[in-house]
Coordinates of C-alpha atoms in Angstrom, one line a residue:
Chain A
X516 CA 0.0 0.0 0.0
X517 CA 3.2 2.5 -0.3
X518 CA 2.9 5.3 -1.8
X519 CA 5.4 6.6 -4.3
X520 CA 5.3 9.7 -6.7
X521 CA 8.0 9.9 -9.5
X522 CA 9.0 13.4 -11.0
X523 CA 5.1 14.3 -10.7
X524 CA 4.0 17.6 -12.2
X525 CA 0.9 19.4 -12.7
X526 CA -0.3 22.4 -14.6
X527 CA -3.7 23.9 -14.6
X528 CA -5.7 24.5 -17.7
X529 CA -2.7 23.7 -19.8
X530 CA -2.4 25.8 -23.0
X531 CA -4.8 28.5 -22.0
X532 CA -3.7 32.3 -20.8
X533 CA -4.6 30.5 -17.2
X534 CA -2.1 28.2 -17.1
X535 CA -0.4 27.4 -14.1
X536 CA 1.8 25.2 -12.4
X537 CA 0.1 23.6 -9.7
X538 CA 3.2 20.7 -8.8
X539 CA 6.9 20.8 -10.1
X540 CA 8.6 17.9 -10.4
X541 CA 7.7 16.2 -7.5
X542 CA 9.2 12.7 -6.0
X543 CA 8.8 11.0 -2.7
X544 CA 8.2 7.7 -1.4
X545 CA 6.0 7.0 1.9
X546 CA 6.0 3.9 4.0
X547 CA 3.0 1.8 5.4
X548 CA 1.5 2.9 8.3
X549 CA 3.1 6.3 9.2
X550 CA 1.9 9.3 9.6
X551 CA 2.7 12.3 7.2
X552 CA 2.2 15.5 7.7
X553 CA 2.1 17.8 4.4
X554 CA 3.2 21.4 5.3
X555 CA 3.8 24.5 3.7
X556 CA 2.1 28.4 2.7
X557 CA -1.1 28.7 1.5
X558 CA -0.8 27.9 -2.7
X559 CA 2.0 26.1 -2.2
X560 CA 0.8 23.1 -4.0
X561 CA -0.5 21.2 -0.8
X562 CA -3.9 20.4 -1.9
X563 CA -3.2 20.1 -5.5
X564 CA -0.7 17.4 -4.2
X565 CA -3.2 15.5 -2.0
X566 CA -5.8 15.9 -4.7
X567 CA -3.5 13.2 -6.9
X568 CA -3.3 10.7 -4.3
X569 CA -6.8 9.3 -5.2
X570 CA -6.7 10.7 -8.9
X571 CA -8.9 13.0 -8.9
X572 CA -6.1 15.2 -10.1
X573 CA -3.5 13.2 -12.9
X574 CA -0.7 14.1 -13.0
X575 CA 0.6 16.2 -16.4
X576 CA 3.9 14.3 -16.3
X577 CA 5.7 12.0 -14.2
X578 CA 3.7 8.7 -12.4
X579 CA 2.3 8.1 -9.3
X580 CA 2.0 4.7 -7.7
X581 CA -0.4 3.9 -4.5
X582 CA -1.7 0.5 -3.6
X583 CA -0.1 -1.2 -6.7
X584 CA -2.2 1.1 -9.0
X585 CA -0.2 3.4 -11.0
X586 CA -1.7 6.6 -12.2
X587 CA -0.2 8.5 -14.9
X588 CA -1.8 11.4 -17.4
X589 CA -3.7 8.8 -19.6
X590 CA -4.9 6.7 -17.4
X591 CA -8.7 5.5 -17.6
X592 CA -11.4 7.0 -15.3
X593 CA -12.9 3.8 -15.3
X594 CA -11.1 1.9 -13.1
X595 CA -10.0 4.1 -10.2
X596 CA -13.1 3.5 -8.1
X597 CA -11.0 0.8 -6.9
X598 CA -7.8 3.2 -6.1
X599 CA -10.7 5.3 -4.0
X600 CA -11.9 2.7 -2.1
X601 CA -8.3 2.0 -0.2
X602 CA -7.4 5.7 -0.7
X603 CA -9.9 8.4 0.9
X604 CA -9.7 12.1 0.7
X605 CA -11.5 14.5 3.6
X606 CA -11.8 17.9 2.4
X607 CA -11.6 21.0 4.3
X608 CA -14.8 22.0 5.9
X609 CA -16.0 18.0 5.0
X610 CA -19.6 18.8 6.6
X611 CA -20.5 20.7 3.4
X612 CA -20.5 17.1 1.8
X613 CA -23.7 16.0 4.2
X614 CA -26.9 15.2 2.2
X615 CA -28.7 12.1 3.1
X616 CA -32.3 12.5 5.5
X617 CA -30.7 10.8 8.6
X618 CA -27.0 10.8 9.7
X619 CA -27.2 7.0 9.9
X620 CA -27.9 7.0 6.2
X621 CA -25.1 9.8 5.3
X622 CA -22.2 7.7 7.1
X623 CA -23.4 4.5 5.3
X624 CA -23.3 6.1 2.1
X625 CA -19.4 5.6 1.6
X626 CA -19.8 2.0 2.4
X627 CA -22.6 1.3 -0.2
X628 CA -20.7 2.6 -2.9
X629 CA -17.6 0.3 -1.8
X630 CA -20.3 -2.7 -2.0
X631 CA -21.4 -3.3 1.7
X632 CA -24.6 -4.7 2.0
X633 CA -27.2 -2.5 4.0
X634 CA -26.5 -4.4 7.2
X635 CA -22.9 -4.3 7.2
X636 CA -22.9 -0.6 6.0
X637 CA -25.4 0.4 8.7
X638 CA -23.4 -1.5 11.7
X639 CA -20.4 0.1 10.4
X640 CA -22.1 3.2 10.6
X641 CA -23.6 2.7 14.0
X642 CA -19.8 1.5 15.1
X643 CA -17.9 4.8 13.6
X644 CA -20.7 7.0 14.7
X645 CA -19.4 5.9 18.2
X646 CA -16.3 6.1 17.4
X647 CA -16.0 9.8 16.2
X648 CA -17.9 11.2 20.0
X649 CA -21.5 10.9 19.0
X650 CA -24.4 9.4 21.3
X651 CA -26.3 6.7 19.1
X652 CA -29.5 9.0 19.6
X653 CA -28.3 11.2 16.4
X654 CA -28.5 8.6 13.8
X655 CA -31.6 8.8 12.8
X656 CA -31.5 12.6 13.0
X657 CA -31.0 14.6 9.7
X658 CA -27.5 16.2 9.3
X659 CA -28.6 19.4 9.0
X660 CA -30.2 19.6 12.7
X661 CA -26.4 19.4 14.1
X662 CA -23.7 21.9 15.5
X663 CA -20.7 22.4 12.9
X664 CA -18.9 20.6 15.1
X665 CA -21.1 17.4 15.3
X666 CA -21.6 17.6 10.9
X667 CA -17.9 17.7 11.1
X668 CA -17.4 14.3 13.2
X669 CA -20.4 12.5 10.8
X670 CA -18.7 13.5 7.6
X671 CA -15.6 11.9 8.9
X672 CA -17.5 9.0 10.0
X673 CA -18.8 8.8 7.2
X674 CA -14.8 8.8 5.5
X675 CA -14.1 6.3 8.1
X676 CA -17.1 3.8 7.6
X677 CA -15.3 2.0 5.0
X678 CA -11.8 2.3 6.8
X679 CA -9.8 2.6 3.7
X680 CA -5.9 1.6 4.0
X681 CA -4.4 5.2 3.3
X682 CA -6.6 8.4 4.5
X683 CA -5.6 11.8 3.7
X684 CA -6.8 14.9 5.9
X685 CA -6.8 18.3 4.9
X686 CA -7.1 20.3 7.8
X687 CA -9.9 18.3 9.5
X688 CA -9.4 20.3 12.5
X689 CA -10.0 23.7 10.9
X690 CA -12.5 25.9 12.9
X691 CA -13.0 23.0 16.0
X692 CA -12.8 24.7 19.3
X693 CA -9.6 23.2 21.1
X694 CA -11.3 20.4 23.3
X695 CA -12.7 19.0 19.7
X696 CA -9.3 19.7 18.0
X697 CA -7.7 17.6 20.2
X698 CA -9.9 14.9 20.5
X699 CA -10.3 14.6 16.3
X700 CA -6.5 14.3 16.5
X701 CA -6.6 11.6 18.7
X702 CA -9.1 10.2 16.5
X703 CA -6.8 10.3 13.5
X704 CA -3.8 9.0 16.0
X705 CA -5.7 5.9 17.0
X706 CA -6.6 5.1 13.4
X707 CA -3.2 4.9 12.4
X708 CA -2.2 3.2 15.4
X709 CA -4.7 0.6 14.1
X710 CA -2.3 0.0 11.0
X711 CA -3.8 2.4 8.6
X712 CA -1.7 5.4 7.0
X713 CA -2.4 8.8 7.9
X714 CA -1.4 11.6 5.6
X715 CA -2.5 15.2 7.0
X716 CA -2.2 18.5 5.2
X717 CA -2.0 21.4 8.2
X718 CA -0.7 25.0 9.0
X719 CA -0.7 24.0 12.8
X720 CA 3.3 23.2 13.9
X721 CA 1.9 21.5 17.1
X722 CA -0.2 18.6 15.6
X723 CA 2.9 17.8 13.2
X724 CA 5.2 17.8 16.1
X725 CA 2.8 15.8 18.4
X726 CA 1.1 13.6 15.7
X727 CA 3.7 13.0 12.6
X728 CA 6.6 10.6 12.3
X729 CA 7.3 12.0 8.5
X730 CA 7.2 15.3 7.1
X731 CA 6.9 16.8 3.3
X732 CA 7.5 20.5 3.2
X733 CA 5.8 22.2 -0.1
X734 CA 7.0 25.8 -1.6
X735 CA 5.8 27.0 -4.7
X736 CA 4.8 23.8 -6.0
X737 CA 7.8 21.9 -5.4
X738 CA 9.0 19.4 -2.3
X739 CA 11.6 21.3 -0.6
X740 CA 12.0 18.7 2.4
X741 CA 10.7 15.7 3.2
X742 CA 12.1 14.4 6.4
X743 CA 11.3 13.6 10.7
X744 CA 9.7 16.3 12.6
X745 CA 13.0 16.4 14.5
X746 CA 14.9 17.3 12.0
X747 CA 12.5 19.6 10.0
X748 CA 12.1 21.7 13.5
X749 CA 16.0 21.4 14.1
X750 CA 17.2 24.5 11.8
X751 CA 15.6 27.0 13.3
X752 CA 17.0 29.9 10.9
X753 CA 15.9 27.2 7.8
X754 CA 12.0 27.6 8.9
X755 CA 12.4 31.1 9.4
X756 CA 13.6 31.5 5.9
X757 CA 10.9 29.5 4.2
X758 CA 8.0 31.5 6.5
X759 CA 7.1 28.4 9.0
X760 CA 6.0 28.3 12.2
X761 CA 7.3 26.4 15.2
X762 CA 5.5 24.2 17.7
X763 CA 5.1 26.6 20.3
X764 CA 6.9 24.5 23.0
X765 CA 10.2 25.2 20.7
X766 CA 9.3 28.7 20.2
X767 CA 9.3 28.7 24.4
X768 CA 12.2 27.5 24.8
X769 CA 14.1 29.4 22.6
X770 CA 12.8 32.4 24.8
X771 CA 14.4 31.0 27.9
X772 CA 17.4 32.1 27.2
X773 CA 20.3 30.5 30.2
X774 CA 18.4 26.9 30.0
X775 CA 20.2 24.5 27.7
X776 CA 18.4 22.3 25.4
X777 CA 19.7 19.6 23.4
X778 CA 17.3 19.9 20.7
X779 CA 14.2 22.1 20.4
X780 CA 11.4 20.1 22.6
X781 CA 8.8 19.7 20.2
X782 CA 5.8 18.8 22.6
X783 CA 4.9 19.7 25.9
X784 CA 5.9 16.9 27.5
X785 CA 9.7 17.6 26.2
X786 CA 9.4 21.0 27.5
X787 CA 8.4 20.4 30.6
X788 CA 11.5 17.3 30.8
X789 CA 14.1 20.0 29.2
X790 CA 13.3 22.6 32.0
X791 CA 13.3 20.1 34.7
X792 CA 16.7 18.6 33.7
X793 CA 18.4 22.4 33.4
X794 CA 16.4 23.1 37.1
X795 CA 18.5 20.1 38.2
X796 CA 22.3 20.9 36.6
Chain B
X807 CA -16.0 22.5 -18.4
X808 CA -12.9 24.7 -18.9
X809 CA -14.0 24.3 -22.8
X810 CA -16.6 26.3 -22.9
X811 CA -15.2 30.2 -23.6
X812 CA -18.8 32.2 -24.5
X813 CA -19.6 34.1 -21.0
X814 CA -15.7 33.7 -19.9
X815 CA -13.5 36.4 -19.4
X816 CA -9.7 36.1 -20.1
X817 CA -7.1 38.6 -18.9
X818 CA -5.4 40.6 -21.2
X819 CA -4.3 44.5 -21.8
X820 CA -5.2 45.3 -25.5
X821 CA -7.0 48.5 -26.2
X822 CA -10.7 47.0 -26.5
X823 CA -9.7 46.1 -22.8
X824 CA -9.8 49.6 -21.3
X825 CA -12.9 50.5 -23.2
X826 CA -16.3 51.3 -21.9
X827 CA -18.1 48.2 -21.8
X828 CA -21.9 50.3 -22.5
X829 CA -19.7 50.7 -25.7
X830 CA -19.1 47.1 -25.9
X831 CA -22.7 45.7 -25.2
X832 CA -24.2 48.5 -27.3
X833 CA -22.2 47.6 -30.1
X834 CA -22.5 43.7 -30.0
X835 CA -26.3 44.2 -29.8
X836 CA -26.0 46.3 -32.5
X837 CA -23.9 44.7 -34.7
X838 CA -26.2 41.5 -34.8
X839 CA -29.1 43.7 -36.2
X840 CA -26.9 45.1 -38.9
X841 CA -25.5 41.7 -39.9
X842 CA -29.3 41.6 -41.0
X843 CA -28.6 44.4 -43.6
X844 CA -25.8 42.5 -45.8
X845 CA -27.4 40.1 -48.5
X846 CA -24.8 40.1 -51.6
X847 CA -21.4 39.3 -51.5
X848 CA -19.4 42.4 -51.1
X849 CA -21.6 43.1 -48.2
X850 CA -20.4 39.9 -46.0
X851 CA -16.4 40.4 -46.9
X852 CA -16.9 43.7 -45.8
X853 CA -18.9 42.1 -42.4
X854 CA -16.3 39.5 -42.0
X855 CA -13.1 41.8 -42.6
X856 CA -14.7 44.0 -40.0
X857 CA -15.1 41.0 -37.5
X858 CA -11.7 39.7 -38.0
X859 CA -10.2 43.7 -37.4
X860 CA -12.1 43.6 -34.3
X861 CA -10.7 39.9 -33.1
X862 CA -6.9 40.8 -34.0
X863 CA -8.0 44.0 -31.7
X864 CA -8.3 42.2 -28.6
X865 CA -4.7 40.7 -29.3
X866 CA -4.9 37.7 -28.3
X867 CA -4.5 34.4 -29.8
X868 CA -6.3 33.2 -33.1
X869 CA -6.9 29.4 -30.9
X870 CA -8.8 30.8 -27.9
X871 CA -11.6 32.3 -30.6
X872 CA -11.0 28.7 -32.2
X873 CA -12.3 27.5 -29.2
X874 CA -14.9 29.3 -28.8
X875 CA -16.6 28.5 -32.3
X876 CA -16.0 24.7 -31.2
X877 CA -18.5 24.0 -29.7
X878 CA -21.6 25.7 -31.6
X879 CA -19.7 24.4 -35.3
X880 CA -22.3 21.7 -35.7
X881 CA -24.9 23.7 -35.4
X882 CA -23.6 26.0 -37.6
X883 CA -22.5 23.2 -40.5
X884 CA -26.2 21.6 -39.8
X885 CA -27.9 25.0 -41.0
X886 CA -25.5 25.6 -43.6
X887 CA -26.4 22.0 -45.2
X888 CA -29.8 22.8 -44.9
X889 CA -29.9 25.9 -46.4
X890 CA -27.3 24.4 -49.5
X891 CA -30.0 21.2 -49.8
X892 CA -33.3 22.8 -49.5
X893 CA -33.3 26.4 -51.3
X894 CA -34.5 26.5 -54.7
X895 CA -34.0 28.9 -57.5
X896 CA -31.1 29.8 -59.9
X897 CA -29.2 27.3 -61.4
X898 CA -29.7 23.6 -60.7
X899 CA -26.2 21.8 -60.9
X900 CA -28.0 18.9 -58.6
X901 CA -31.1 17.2 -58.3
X902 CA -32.3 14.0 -56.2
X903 CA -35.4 13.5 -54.3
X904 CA -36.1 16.7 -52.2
X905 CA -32.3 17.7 -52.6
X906 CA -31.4 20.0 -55.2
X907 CA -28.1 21.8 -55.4
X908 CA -28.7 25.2 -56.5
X909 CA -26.4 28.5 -57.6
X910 CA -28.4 30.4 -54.8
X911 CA -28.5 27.5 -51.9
X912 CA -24.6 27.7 -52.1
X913 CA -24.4 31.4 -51.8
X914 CA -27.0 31.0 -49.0
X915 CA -25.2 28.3 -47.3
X916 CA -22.3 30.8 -47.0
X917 CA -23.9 33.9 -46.1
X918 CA -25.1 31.5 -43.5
X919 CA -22.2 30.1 -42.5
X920 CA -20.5 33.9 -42.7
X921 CA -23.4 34.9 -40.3
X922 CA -23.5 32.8 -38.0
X923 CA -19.1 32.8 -37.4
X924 CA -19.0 36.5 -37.1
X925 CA -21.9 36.4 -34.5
X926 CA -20.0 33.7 -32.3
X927 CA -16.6 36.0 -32.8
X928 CA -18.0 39.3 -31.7
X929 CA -20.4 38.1 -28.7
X930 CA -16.7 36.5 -28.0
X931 CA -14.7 39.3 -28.5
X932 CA -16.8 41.2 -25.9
X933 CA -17.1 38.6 -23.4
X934 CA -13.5 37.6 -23.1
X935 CA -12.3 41.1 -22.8
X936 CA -15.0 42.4 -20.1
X937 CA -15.1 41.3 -17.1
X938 CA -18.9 39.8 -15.7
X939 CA -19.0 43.1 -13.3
X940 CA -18.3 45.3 -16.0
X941 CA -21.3 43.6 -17.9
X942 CA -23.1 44.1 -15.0
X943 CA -22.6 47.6 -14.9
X944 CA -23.4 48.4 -18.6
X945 CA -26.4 46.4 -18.2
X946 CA -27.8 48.5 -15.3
X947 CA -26.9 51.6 -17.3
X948 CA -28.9 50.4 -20.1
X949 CA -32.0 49.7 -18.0
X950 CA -32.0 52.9 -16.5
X951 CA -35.0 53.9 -19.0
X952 CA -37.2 51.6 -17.2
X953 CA -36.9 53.4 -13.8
X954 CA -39.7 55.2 -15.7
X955 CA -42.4 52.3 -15.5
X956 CA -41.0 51.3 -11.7
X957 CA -39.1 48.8 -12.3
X958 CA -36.0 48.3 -9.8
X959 CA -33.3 48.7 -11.7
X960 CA -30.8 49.1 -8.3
X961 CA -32.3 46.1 -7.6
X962 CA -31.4 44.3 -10.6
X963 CA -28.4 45.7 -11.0
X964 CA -27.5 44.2 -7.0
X965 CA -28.9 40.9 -7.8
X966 CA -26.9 40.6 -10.9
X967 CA -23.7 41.4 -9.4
X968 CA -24.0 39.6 -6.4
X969 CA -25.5 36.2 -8.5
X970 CA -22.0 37.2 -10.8
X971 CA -20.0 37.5 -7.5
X972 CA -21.0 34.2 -6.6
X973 CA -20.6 32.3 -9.6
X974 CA -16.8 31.1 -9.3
X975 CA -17.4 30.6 -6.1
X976 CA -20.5 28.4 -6.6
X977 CA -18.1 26.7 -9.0
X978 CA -15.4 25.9 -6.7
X979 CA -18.1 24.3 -4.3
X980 CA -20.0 22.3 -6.8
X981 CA -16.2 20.5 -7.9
X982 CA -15.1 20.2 -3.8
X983 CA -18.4 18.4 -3.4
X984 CA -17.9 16.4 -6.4
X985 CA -14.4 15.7 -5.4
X986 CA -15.3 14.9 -1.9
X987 CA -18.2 12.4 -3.3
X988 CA -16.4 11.0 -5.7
X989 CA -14.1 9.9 -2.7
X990 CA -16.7 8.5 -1.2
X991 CA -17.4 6.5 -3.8
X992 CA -19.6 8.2 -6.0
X993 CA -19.7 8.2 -9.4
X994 CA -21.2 10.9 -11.9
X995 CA -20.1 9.7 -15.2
X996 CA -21.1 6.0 -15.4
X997 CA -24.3 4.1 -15.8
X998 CA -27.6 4.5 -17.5
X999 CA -29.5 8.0 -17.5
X1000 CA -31.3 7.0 -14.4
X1001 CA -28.4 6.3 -12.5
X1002 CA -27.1 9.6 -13.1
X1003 CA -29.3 11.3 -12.5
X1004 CA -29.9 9.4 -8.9
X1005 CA -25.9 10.4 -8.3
X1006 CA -26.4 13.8 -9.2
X1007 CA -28.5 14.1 -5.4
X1008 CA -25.4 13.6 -3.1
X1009 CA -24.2 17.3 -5.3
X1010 CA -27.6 19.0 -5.7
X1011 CA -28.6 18.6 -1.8
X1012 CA -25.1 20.1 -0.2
X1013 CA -25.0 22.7 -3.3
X1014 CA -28.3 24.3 -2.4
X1015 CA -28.0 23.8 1.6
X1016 CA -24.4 25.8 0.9
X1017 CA -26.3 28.4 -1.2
X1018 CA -29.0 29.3 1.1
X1019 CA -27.0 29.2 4.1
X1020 CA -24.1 31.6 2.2
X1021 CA -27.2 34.2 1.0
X1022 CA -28.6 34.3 4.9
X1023 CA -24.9 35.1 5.8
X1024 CA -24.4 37.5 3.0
X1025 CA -27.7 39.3 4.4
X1026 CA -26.6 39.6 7.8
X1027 CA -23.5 41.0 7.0
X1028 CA -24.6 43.3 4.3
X1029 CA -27.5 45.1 6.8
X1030 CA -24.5 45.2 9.4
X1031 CA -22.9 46.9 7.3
X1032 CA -25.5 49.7 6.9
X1033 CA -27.0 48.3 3.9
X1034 CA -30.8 48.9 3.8
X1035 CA -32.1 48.4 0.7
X1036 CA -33.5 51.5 -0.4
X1037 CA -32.5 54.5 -3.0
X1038 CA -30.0 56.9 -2.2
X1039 CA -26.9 54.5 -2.6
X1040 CA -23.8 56.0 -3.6
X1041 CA -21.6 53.9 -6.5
X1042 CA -18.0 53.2 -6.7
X1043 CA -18.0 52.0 -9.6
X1044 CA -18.4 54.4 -12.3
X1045 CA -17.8 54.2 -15.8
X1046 CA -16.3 56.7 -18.1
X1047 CA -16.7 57.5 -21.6
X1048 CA -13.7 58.2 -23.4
X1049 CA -12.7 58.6 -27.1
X1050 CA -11.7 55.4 -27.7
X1051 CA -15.3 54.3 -27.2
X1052 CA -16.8 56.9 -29.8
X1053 CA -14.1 55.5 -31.6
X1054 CA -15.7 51.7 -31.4
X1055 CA -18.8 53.2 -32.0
X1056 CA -18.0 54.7 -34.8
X1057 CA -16.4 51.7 -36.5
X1058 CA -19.8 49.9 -36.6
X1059 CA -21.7 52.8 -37.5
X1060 CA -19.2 53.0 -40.4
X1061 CA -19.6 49.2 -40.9
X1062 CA -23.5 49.7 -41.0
X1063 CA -23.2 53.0 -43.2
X1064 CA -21.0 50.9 -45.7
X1065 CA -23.5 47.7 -45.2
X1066 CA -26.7 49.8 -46.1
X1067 CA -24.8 51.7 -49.2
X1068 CA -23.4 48.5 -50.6
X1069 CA -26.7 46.2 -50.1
X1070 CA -29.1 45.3 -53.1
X1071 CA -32.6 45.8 -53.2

């Protein structure tokens, strides 16, 4: 179920007076079961990029290969329903994507289409309804009778219901209050801790540094690192250059200015260790 | 979808760009009355060299105008056939059955053909050099007459450009939705017409939801912002006459003056 792209680009409305380069040249390779974190200014090429990992973009030139399928400029329509089942996409703002009567029925949708029978789509349903904070009560609401935050967890669920292999996110936490933010992260954490891959597209430092294990940095269309959150937050000059934030338990420490780190603590939990150990020597 | 070019506007900077667009809209309408007026030969080079002046005007490339005769060509061979098949009188170099090739279906099957082209150019020449709210503009300044009879025409003119305001973005939503189905499995291009038109629901539903809840938004935020729907409204946009547009009017009064001289009776 790797994922590899090989000297991918993309340019939008080719041959017209709007063309433009969405991706330049782009190659990577991501392993099973990690979770990536996609990072980088706004038009950077970030969503364009994700938009290609279940082929709903092609790519102009170069190939991509996920789940064994490879995708390249001519490839047939026809077939990638497949690709989509394994692969799943969550836009930003996914509750504008609700439409069924009940919530029940909008979360089973994805599995129908991926050939569940009713009853296994509905129990899967039920069972990722749970799973995403909701009391059982809502199913058979409509969608349209929730908070923003509760349309938010069903369209997830309803990504979720047929718990495809890879699962990209683009900012899925976008406009959550903090207490929800943290527990959709979670969420996202304990699904790839279940063997699934996780990519995430975000502007927020702290859920690459407490979530990720692999990072691809995008400027201007093209991959300008791809590498551990350890090392991406290491050069702190480097960021600063490219205009990227820093978890803000690195951006504290650097304001303590006679305590001695080793490396920038990237969570809170390092922080709080990096301060005690300097209290101590 | 990026195929179809009539109601699109593409940047550029050529002269026709900075001009008026009440000039503009005024002379497309008019020019498609006057193409009325030719009926021999000399009359349509005279249309079509005009047409084609105007097009290398806008200085931009020959293909984009290509592409915007694409996709009405069939239509516009279809009538030209019919008229070449089916019109009788002058010489008969043809006959079979209900056809009949005649001296005057030919010329007719041109003019046709002539007509319809130079149409297709100039309603294309003014849409890709003006933006929507600059249509919008010239076509609340040509309804201003009507405030006579009571119609609305601030109105209007707030409906249009809000409904043009919204129509890129209405755009981007319908393909997120799309995209977001279509990774959910759904499919929009497969299967019989019933089936299509079944998967068009999981777009149609969100898409109007989205629409209704953006307009109650757009309301509140407009009458926060003072907005309260009656006369007295000050514009910011205002459009300015300049030479160059008596100069673009003047070119198809000069095409009609040389059209009505030059025409038979």
């Amino acid at each position: 179920m790797s994922i590899k792209f090989e000297n991918v680009s993309y340019v939008y409305s080719p041959g017209s007076p709007l063309e433009k380069k969405g991706l330049e040249n782009i190659s990577f390779e991501l392993n099973d079961g990690s979770f990536t974190a996609i990072i980088g200014h706004t038009g950077s090429g970030k969503s364009t990029l994700m938009q290609h990992f279940n082929a709903l973009l092609k790519p102009t030139s170069g190939q991509v290969e996920i789940a064994g399928i490879k995708i390249k400029s001519d490839t047939n329509n026809k077939h990638l329903k497949n690709l989509r089942r394994h692969v799943s996409l969550v836009f930003q703002f996914p509750e504008s994507q609700l439409f069924e009567s009940t919530v029940l029925d909008d979360i089973a949708f994805g599995p129908k289409n991926f050939g569940y029978d009713d009853d296994k789509a509905k129990q899967s349903a039920q069972k990722w309804l749970k799973k995403v904070g909701l009391p059982v009560e809502i199913g058979s609401r409509s969608p349209f009778e929730l908070s923003g935050g509760q349309m938010r967890r069903v369209a997830i669920a309803g990504v979720l219901a047929y718990e495809p292999d890879i699962l990209c996110l683009d900012e899925p936490a976008a406009g959550l209050d903090p207490r929800s933010r943290k527990q959709m992260m979670e969420l996202f954490s304990d699904y790839r801790n279940a063997g699934h891959t996780v990519i995430l597209v975000t502007h927020n430092m702290d859920d690459v540094a407490n979530y990720a294990d692999d990072v691809l940095i995008m400027e201007h269309g093209k991959l300008i690192k791809h590498s551990q959150p350890t090392e991406v937050f290491k050069n702190r000059s480097w960021l600063k250059e490219h205009h990227l934030d820093e978890p803000k338990s690195s951006v504290f420490a650097a304001q303590l200015k006679n305590y001695n780190f080793p490396a920038p603590p990237l969570r809170l939990p390092d922080l709080i260790s990096g301060i005690k150990q300097n209290l101590k020597g | 979808m990026s195929k179809i070019l009539i109601g699109r506007y593409l940047p550029g900077d050529s002269l026709i760009y900075k001009m008026d667009p009440r000039g503009k809209l005024l002379a497309t309408v008019l020019f498609i009355f006057i193409i009325f007026l030719a009926n021999n030969p000399f009359t349509y080079v005279i249309i079509t060299f005009f047409s084609l002046v105007a097009v290398a005007a806008t200085k931009l490339k020959w293909k984009i105008f290509w592409e915007g005769i694409k996709p009405v060509i069939w239509l516009i061979l279809f009538t030209s056939l019919l008229q070449l098949f089916f019109t009788v009188g002058g010489t008969v170099y043809w006959h079979w059955g209900i056809f009949a090739l005649t001296s005057y279906g030919i010329s007719n099957a041109i003019f046709i053909f002539i007509r319809f082209t130079v149409i297709v150019l100039i309603s294309t020449v003014m849409t890709v050099t003006t933006t929507p709210l600059e249509i919008a503009d010239a076509i609340e300044w040509l309804l201003i007459p009507l405030k006579l009879v009571k119609v609305p025409v601030d109105k209007i003119a707030l409906v249009m450009s809000i409904a043009l305001r919204f129509v890129p973005t209405l755009f981007d939503e319908t393909f997120k939705i799309m995209n977001a189905q279509r990774s959910r499995g759904a499919d929009f291009n497969n299967g019989g017409l019933v089936a299509r038109a079944k998967a068009i629901t999981p777009l149609l539903i969100p898409l109007f939801i989205n629409s209704l809840s953006t307009a109650i938004d757009l309301s509140t935020a407009m009458e926060s912002r003072g907005y309260r729907g009656d006369e007295g409204r000050t514009r910011f946009r205002v459009l300015h006459w300049s030479k160059f547009d008596l100069c673009n009017l003047g070119y198809f009064l000069i095409l009609t003056a040389l059209l009505v001289i030059f025409r038979t009776h």
